[in-house]
Amino acid sequence: MTHNTPLSPRPLRRLSDSTRRVLTAAQLRAQGVTAAETNEQCRPGGSWQQILPGVFLLHPGPPTSEERLHAVLSYAARSSFRETPAGATGAAGVAGVPAQPHADEPRPAPRYTDAVITGLAALTLHGFSSAPPLPSLDTIDVLVPRMRRLRTVGCARIVRSAAMPTPSYVTGLPVAPVPRALADAVGELADAGAVRRLLTEAVRGGHTEPAAVVRELTQARLLNRPHVVDAVDSLLAEGRAIAEDHLYRMVREYALPDPVWNVDLRLPGGPHLGGLDAYWPEQAVAVELDTRAPRQEDDALWSEYARKREMLERLGITVVHLTPKKLRDSLEQQAAVVRTALMASCDRDPAAYVVVLPR
């Protein structure tokens, strides 16, 4: 074959109908386009271009953000299109490979196996205003299993993972859940302000809970970086403030009796029993918000929390344990739990007398 040999007319016409098409070399071959024909199209001044190794953009202009995302996934994935049923034959006559549609036919939905967008690009797709816009990102992070033999190249930055997360799907693309995407983004950021803004938006925007973020940061071994630790402290404070607002709203909207807020309990002339977020003295019912995050150095704090709860319950005080997630996702149900505890106080033995002090 020479460079003047005409290309196979049907595959080329079909592939050229789309001005926003990203295909791999294997997908082109499946449509009857040989390597020589692909190289010819990608010559200087040609109609196509190679955007990543083995991945081609079927128009000469710069790729859109969507095309870059698909290109990165196509480069990293084991498989990039849904398979047709066994024995089926596409229009190109290749069994098991879907045919490329005409311009007026629906395109088969991509299925990217073992490849998930993560990092800043994932946060942008999740709607983070503090994440940079996709066109400004020089590279797009993509998660792959640890044993995959891939290298970072061009706009694709390979991030290896021992355990692949279950992706969310944003505009049909597999995207890492927010906590994992945050950890992968933070691992590449040295700007303390940028880290703090991302973590704060994650909680304030309702994308995730502080505990889930800290768990991922711990697994990524990022909590030995001072600027990350400072941002996590701000994150936990933000999470507590939001949880407290939900608790106030629960009492108000579901007509619970007014408690005393943010108090310390002591035995008369005795030791300090601990602080509570809300307490109903007449019913001896307490609410405690658990806004702690799972950090390795918090073992002692977990033990202290358990001791406090056990001591209060020995004194006849019912402790209702609420988390930010419970308050965010099922406020009415949590109100019912508190109301039940208040009503049940009539059937319990009187609690020990305790001194209630403002905290």
Short mmCIF file of C-alpha atoms in Angstrom, two decimals:
data_model
loop_
_atom_site.label_atom_id
_atom_site.label_comp_id
_atom_site.label_asym_id
_atom_site.label_seq_id
_atom_site.Cartn_x
_atom_site.Cartn_y
_atom_site.Cartn_z
CA MET A 1 0.00 0.00 0.00
CA THR A 2 1.25 3.51 -0.80
CA HIS A 3 0.21 6.80 0.73
CA ASN A 4 -1.95 7.40 -2.33
CA THR A 5 -3.98 4.25 -1.78
CA PRO A 6 -7.56 5.28 -0.94
CA LEU A 7 -8.72 4.49 2.56
CA SER A 8 -11.47 1.98 3.22
CA PRO A 9 -14.49 4.15 2.39
CA ARG A 10 -17.10 2.96 4.89
CA PRO A 11 -15.07 3.10 8.13
CA LEU A 12 -13.45 6.43 7.21
CA ARG A 13 -16.75 8.06 6.30
CA ARG A 14 -18.38 6.86 9.50
CA LEU A 15 -15.48 7.87 11.71
CA SER A 16 -15.11 11.27 10.11
CA ASP A 17 -18.77 12.17 10.63
CA SER A 18 -18.06 13.06 14.25
CA THR A 19 -15.98 16.10 15.10
CA ARG A 20 -15.61 15.01 18.72
CA ARG A 21 -14.45 11.41 18.45
CA VAL A 22 -11.75 9.75 20.53
CA LEU A 23 -10.82 6.18 19.63
CA THR A 24 -7.99 3.81 20.41
CA ALA A 25 -5.86 2.05 17.84
CA ALA A 26 -7.67 -1.19 18.64
CA GLN A 27 -11.06 0.40 18.03
CA LEU A 28 -9.87 1.83 14.72
CA ARG A 29 -8.56 -1.56 13.65
CA ALA A 30 -11.90 -3.11 14.59
CA GLN A 31 -13.53 -0.69 12.15
CA GLY A 32 -11.22 -1.72 9.34
CA VAL A 33 -8.78 1.19 9.61
CA THR A 34 -5.24 -0.13 9.37
CA ALA A 35 -2.23 1.25 11.22
CA ALA A 36 -0.91 2.65 7.93
CA GLU A 37 -4.18 4.47 7.28
CA THR A 38 -4.16 5.87 10.81
CA ASN A 39 -0.59 7.08 10.38
CA GLU A 40 -1.53 8.73 7.11
CA GLN A 41 -4.41 10.60 8.76
CA CYS A 42 -2.07 11.75 11.55
CA ARG A 43 0.66 13.17 9.27
CA PRO A 44 1.32 16.93 9.58
CA GLY A 45 -1.67 18.70 8.15
CA GLY A 46 -3.77 15.54 8.41
CA SER A 47 -7.33 15.19 9.66
CA TRP A 48 -6.51 13.26 12.86
CA GLN A 49 -3.97 13.46 15.65
CA GLN A 50 -2.54 11.16 18.29
CA ILE A 51 -3.41 12.61 21.67
CA LEU A 52 -1.94 9.82 23.84
CA PRO A 53 -0.12 6.58 23.05
CA GLY A 54 -2.58 4.42 21.14
CA VAL A 55 -5.36 7.04 21.44
CA PHE A 56 -6.44 9.22 18.53
CA LEU A 57 -8.46 12.39 18.18
CA LEU A 58 -10.39 12.35 14.94
CA HIS A 59 -10.12 16.04 14.15
CA PRO A 60 -7.13 18.36 13.78
CA GLY A 61 -8.02 21.07 16.31
CA PRO A 62 -7.27 21.18 20.03
CA PRO A 63 -9.22 18.68 22.13
CA THR A 64 -12.14 19.78 24.24
CA SER A 65 -12.13 19.05 27.98
CA GLU A 66 -14.56 16.19 27.38
CA GLU A 67 -12.28 14.73 24.72
CA ARG A 68 -9.26 14.94 27.03
CA LEU A 69 -11.19 13.07 29.73
CA HIS A 70 -12.23 10.36 27.30
CA ALA A 71 -8.70 10.16 25.94
CA VAL A 72 -7.19 9.69 29.40
CA LEU A 73 -9.74 7.00 30.23
CA SER A 74 -9.22 5.30 26.87
CA TYR A 75 -5.47 5.25 27.47
CA ALA A 76 -5.77 3.84 31.00
CA ALA A 77 -8.76 1.50 30.67
CA ARG A 78 -8.66 -2.20 29.91
CA SER A 79 -11.79 -1.82 27.77
CA SER A 80 -13.39 1.36 26.50
CA PHE A 81 -16.64 0.28 24.85
CA ARG A 82 -19.45 -2.02 25.83
CA GLU A 83 -19.17 -5.36 24.18
CA THR A 84 -21.89 -6.61 21.90
CA PRO A 85 -23.38 -10.01 22.69
CA ALA A 86 -21.23 -12.98 21.81
CA GLY A 87 -21.49 -13.79 18.13
CA ALA A 88 -22.94 -10.42 17.18
CA THR A 89 -21.36 -8.65 14.24
CA GLY A 90 -20.97 -4.90 13.88
CA ALA A 91 -21.37 -2.97 10.67
CA ALA A 92 -17.65 -3.31 10.06
CA GLY A 93 -18.08 -7.09 10.10
CA VAL A 94 -16.02 -7.74 13.25
CA ALA A 95 -17.66 -10.06 15.78
CA GLY A 96 -17.88 -8.76 19.34
CA VAL A 97 -17.04 -5.14 18.43
CA PRO A 98 -19.77 -2.49 18.25
CA ALA A 99 -20.09 -0.66 14.99
CA GLN A 100 -19.45 3.06 14.85
CA PRO A 101 -22.77 4.86 14.31
CA HIS A 102 -23.63 7.32 11.60
CA ALA A 103 -23.82 10.93 12.72
CA ASP A 104 -27.56 10.56 13.29
CA GLU A 105 -27.26 7.30 15.24
CA PRO A 106 -26.67 7.11 19.00
CA ARG A 107 -23.10 6.39 19.98
CA PRO A 108 -22.57 3.35 22.26
CA ALA A 109 -21.89 4.44 25.84
CA PRO A 110 -18.25 4.05 26.89
CA ARG A 111 -17.41 1.59 29.61
CA TYR A 112 -13.96 2.17 31.03
CA THR A 113 -12.74 -0.84 33.00
CA ASP A 114 -10.15 -0.33 35.74
CA ALA A 115 -9.81 3.41 35.10
CA VAL A 116 -11.36 6.17 37.23
CA ILE A 117 -10.87 9.94 37.02
CA THR A 118 -9.58 11.30 40.35
CA GLY A 119 -7.82 14.33 41.84
CA LEU A 120 -8.65 17.88 40.83
CA ALA A 121 -10.39 16.85 37.61
CA ALA A 122 -12.75 14.61 39.59
CA LEU A 123 -13.51 17.40 42.05
CA THR A 124 -14.30 19.74 39.18
CA LEU A 125 -16.68 17.14 37.75
CA HIS A 126 -18.28 16.80 41.20
CA GLY A 127 -19.04 20.53 41.04
CA PHE A 128 -16.38 22.01 43.33
CA SER A 129 -16.08 25.74 42.72
CA SER A 130 -12.67 25.78 44.45
CA ALA A 131 -11.25 23.24 41.98
CA PRO A 132 -9.72 24.65 38.79
CA PRO A 133 -11.66 24.46 35.53
CA LEU A 134 -10.80 21.47 33.37
CA PRO A 135 -9.14 23.47 30.53
CA SER A 136 -6.59 24.87 33.01
CA LEU A 137 -5.38 21.42 34.12
CA ASP A 138 -2.18 20.35 32.39
CA THR A 139 -2.74 16.75 33.49
CA ILE A 140 -5.76 14.66 34.45
CA ASP A 141 -5.31 12.12 37.24
CA VAL A 142 -6.62 8.63 36.53
CA LEU A 143 -6.72 5.77 39.04
CA VAL A 144 -5.67 2.31 37.90
CA PRO A 145 -4.97 -0.93 39.79
CA ARG A 146 -1.49 -1.06 41.25
CA MET A 147 -0.26 -3.89 39.01
CA ARG A 148 -1.19 -2.22 35.71
CA ARG A 149 1.79 -1.49 33.47
CA LEU A 150 1.10 2.10 32.51
CA ARG A 151 3.18 5.24 32.66
CA THR A 152 2.31 8.86 33.10
CA VAL A 153 2.43 10.55 29.71
CA GLY A 154 1.03 13.68 28.12
CA CYS A 155 -2.15 14.82 29.83
CA ALA A 156 -2.63 11.49 31.65
CA ARG A 157 -1.13 11.17 35.13
CA ILE A 158 -1.34 7.60 36.39
CA VAL A 159 -2.28 7.14 40.07
CA ARG A 160 -1.97 3.55 41.27
CA SER A 161 -4.30 2.10 43.86
CA ALA A 162 -4.20 -1.16 45.81
CA ALA A 163 -8.02 -1.04 46.05
CA MET A 164 -10.03 0.64 43.33
CA PRO A 165 -12.98 2.69 44.65
CA THR A 166 -16.50 2.20 43.41
CA PRO A 167 -16.84 5.16 41.05
CA SER A 168 -19.56 7.72 40.81
CA TYR A 169 -20.69 8.53 37.29
CA VAL A 170 -20.70 12.17 36.22
CA THR A 171 -21.85 12.85 32.65
CA GLY A 172 -21.31 9.15 32.05
CA LEU A 173 -17.66 9.19 33.17
CA PRO A 174 -16.33 7.07 36.06
CA VAL A 175 -15.20 9.49 38.76
CA ALA A 176 -13.66 8.72 42.15
CA PRO A 177 -15.87 9.44 45.19
CA VAL A 178 -15.20 12.83 46.75
CA PRO A 179 -13.11 11.60 49.72
CA ARG A 180 -10.75 9.62 47.48
CA ALA A 181 -10.56 12.41 44.89
CA LEU A 182 -9.71 14.87 47.68
CA ALA A 183 -6.92 12.68 49.01
CA ASP A 184 -5.41 12.30 45.54
CA ALA A 185 -5.68 16.04 44.91
CA VAL A 186 -4.26 17.04 48.29
CA GLY A 187 -1.31 14.70 47.78
CA GLU A 188 -0.20 16.89 44.86
CA LEU A 189 -0.88 20.29 46.44
CA ALA A 190 1.62 22.30 48.48
CA ASP A 191 -0.63 25.39 48.70
CA ALA A 192 -2.14 25.37 52.20
CA GLY A 193 -4.90 27.78 51.18
CA ALA A 194 -5.95 25.60 48.24
CA VAL A 195 -6.04 22.51 50.45
CA ARG A 196 -8.15 24.28 53.07
CA ARG A 197 -10.59 25.60 50.48
CA LEU A 198 -11.11 22.16 48.96
CA LEU A 199 -11.65 20.42 52.30
CA THR A 200 -13.97 23.15 53.55
CA GLU A 201 -16.09 23.06 50.40
CA ALA A 202 -16.33 19.28 50.64
CA VAL A 203 -18.15 19.59 53.96
CA ARG A 204 -19.91 22.92 53.54
CA GLY A 205 -21.20 21.88 50.12
CA GLY A 206 -22.60 18.63 51.49
CA HIS A 207 -20.36 16.47 49.29
CA THR A 208 -19.11 14.24 52.11
CA GLU A 209 -18.49 13.91 55.86
CA PRO A 210 -15.26 14.96 57.61
CA ALA A 211 -14.67 11.44 58.90
CA ALA A 212 -14.63 10.00 55.38
CA VAL A 213 -12.14 12.61 54.22
CA VAL A 214 -9.80 12.09 57.17
CA ARG A 215 -9.98 8.33 56.68
CA GLU A 216 -8.76 8.71 53.08
CA LEU A 217 -6.07 11.22 54.07
CA THR A 218 -4.87 8.79 56.73
CA GLN A 219 -4.71 5.89 54.28
CA ALA A 220 -2.78 8.12 51.87
CA ARG A 221 -0.34 8.98 54.71
CA LEU A 222 -0.86 12.69 54.28
CA LEU A 223 -1.45 13.62 57.92
CA ASN A 224 2.26 14.09 58.53
CA ARG A 225 2.19 17.28 56.45
CA PRO A 226 1.64 20.39 58.61
CA HIS A 227 -0.47 22.24 56.05
CA VAL A 228 -2.75 19.20 55.66
CA VAL A 229 -3.13 18.81 59.44
CA ASP A 230 -4.08 22.50 59.73
CA ALA A 231 -6.65 22.10 56.95
CA VAL A 232 -8.09 18.99 58.65
CA ASP A 233 -8.52 20.94 61.90
CA SER A 234 -10.49 23.57 59.97
CA LEU A 235 -12.46 20.79 58.28
CA LEU A 236 -13.47 19.24 61.61
CA ALA A 237 -14.47 22.64 63.00
CA GLU A 238 -16.58 23.25 59.89
CA GLY A 239 -18.19 19.83 60.24
CA ARG A 240 -19.05 20.43 63.89
CA ALA A 241 -20.62 23.82 63.15
CA ILE A 242 -22.83 22.31 60.44
CA ALA A 243 -23.83 19.39 62.68
CA GLU A 244 -24.76 21.79 65.50
CA ASP A 245 -26.94 23.79 63.10
CA HIS A 246 -28.73 20.57 62.12
CA LEU A 247 -29.23 19.68 65.77
CA TYR A 248 -30.77 23.09 66.56
CA ARG A 249 -33.02 22.74 63.52
CA MET A 250 -34.11 19.24 64.57
CA VAL A 251 -35.28 20.48 67.97
CA ARG A 252 -37.06 23.47 66.46
CA GLU A 253 -38.71 21.86 63.43
CA TYR A 254 -39.88 18.69 65.17
CA ALA A 255 -41.20 20.46 68.28
CA LEU A 256 -38.94 18.77 70.81
CA PRO A 257 -38.76 20.31 74.30
CA ASP A 258 -36.00 22.88 74.60
CA PRO A 259 -32.87 21.37 76.14
CA VAL A 260 -30.01 23.17 77.81
CA TRP A 261 -27.28 23.54 75.21
CA ASN A 262 -23.55 22.87 75.47
CA VAL A 263 -23.23 21.95 79.12
CA ASP A 264 -20.85 20.13 81.44
CA LEU A 265 -22.09 17.62 84.01
CA ARG A 266 -20.55 17.04 87.45
CA LEU A 267 -21.45 14.98 90.45
CA PRO A 268 -22.11 17.20 93.50
CA GLY A 269 -18.71 17.70 95.08
CA GLY A 270 -17.36 15.06 92.73
CA PRO A 271 -15.60 14.64 89.43
CA HIS A 272 -16.35 16.14 86.07
CA LEU A 273 -18.53 13.76 84.03
CA GLY A 274 -18.07 15.31 80.60
CA GLY A 275 -19.53 17.78 78.14
CA LEU A 276 -22.77 17.35 76.21
CA ASP A 277 -24.23 19.13 73.21
CA ALA A 278 -27.80 19.03 74.53
CA TYR A 279 -29.31 17.88 77.82
CA TRP A 280 -32.88 17.53 79.13
CA PRO A 281 -32.46 17.58 82.95
CA GLU A 282 -36.02 16.53 83.83
CA GLN A 283 -35.85 13.45 81.62
CA ALA A 284 -32.10 12.80 82.11
CA VAL A 285 -31.57 12.50 78.36
CA ALA A 286 -28.40 13.72 76.69
CA VAL A 287 -27.38 14.17 73.06
CA GLU A 288 -23.76 13.99 72.05
CA LEU A 289 -22.52 14.78 68.57
CA ASP A 290 -19.74 12.56 67.37
CA THR A 291 -17.76 14.76 65.02
CA ARG A 292 -14.45 13.06 65.66
CA ALA A 293 -12.54 11.61 62.75
CA PRO A 294 -10.77 8.25 62.67
CA ARG A 295 -7.13 9.16 63.16
CA GLN A 296 -4.53 6.78 64.45
CA GLU A 297 -3.54 9.00 67.35
CA ASP A 298 -7.14 9.27 68.56
CA ASP A 299 -7.25 5.86 70.27
CA ALA A 300 -7.13 7.51 73.68
CA LEU A 301 -9.93 9.88 72.69
CA TRP A 302 -12.13 6.98 71.61
CA SER A 303 -11.50 5.26 74.96
CA GLU A 304 -12.32 8.42 76.89
CA TYR A 305 -15.54 8.84 74.96
CA ALA A 306 -16.60 5.27 75.76
CA ARG A 307 -15.78 5.72 79.45
CA LYS A 308 -17.84 8.91 79.64
CA ARG A 309 -20.87 7.31 78.03
CA GLU A 310 -20.65 4.27 80.29
CA MET A 311 -20.41 6.44 83.42
CA LEU A 312 -23.41 8.56 82.44
CA GLU A 313 -25.54 5.52 81.73
CA ARG A 314 -24.61 4.01 85.11
CA LEU A 315 -26.01 7.18 86.66
CA GLY A 316 -29.30 6.66 84.81
CA ILE A 317 -28.68 9.25 82.07
CA THR A 318 -29.69 8.12 78.58
CA VAL A 319 -27.13 9.17 75.98
CA VAL A 320 -28.29 9.52 72.37
CA HIS A 321 -25.35 9.32 70.01
CA LEU A 322 -25.74 11.34 66.78
CA THR A 323 -23.36 11.76 63.88
CA PRO A 324 -23.30 14.55 61.29
CA LYS A 325 -24.30 12.03 58.62
CA LYS A 326 -27.38 10.92 60.57
CA LEU A 327 -28.45 14.52 61.08
CA ARG A 328 -27.89 15.39 57.44
CA ASP A 329 -29.56 12.35 55.91
CA SER A 330 -32.40 11.51 58.31
CA LEU A 331 -33.27 14.46 60.53
CA GLU A 332 -36.85 13.34 61.14
CA GLN A 333 -35.73 9.86 62.15
CA GLN A 334 -33.18 11.24 64.60
CA ALA A 335 -35.85 13.50 66.10
CA ALA A 336 -38.01 10.40 66.62
CA VAL A 337 -35.11 8.69 68.42
CA VAL A 338 -34.70 11.61 70.80
CA ARG A 339 -38.45 11.92 71.35
CA THR A 340 -38.67 8.21 72.20
CA ALA A 341 -35.85 8.56 74.74
CA LEU A 342 -37.63 11.53 76.35
CA MET A 343 -40.96 9.68 76.57
CA ALA A 344 -39.29 6.56 77.98
CA SER A 345 -37.91 8.50 80.93
CA CYS A 346 -41.22 7.98 82.76
CA ASP A 347 -40.58 4.23 82.82
CA ARG A 348 -37.03 4.42 84.16
CA ASP A 349 -35.76 4.75 87.69
CA PRO A 350 -34.86 8.34 88.58
CA ALA A 351 -31.38 9.30 87.52
CA ALA A 352 -28.70 10.37 90.00
CA TYR A 353 -28.57 14.07 90.76
CA VAL A 354 -25.94 15.90 88.73
CA VAL A 355 -24.82 19.50 88.55
CA VAL A 356 -25.33 21.14 85.16
CA LEU A 357 -22.86 23.88 84.23
CA PRO A 358 -22.48 25.97 81.07
CA ARG A 359 -19.59 24.86 78.89
#
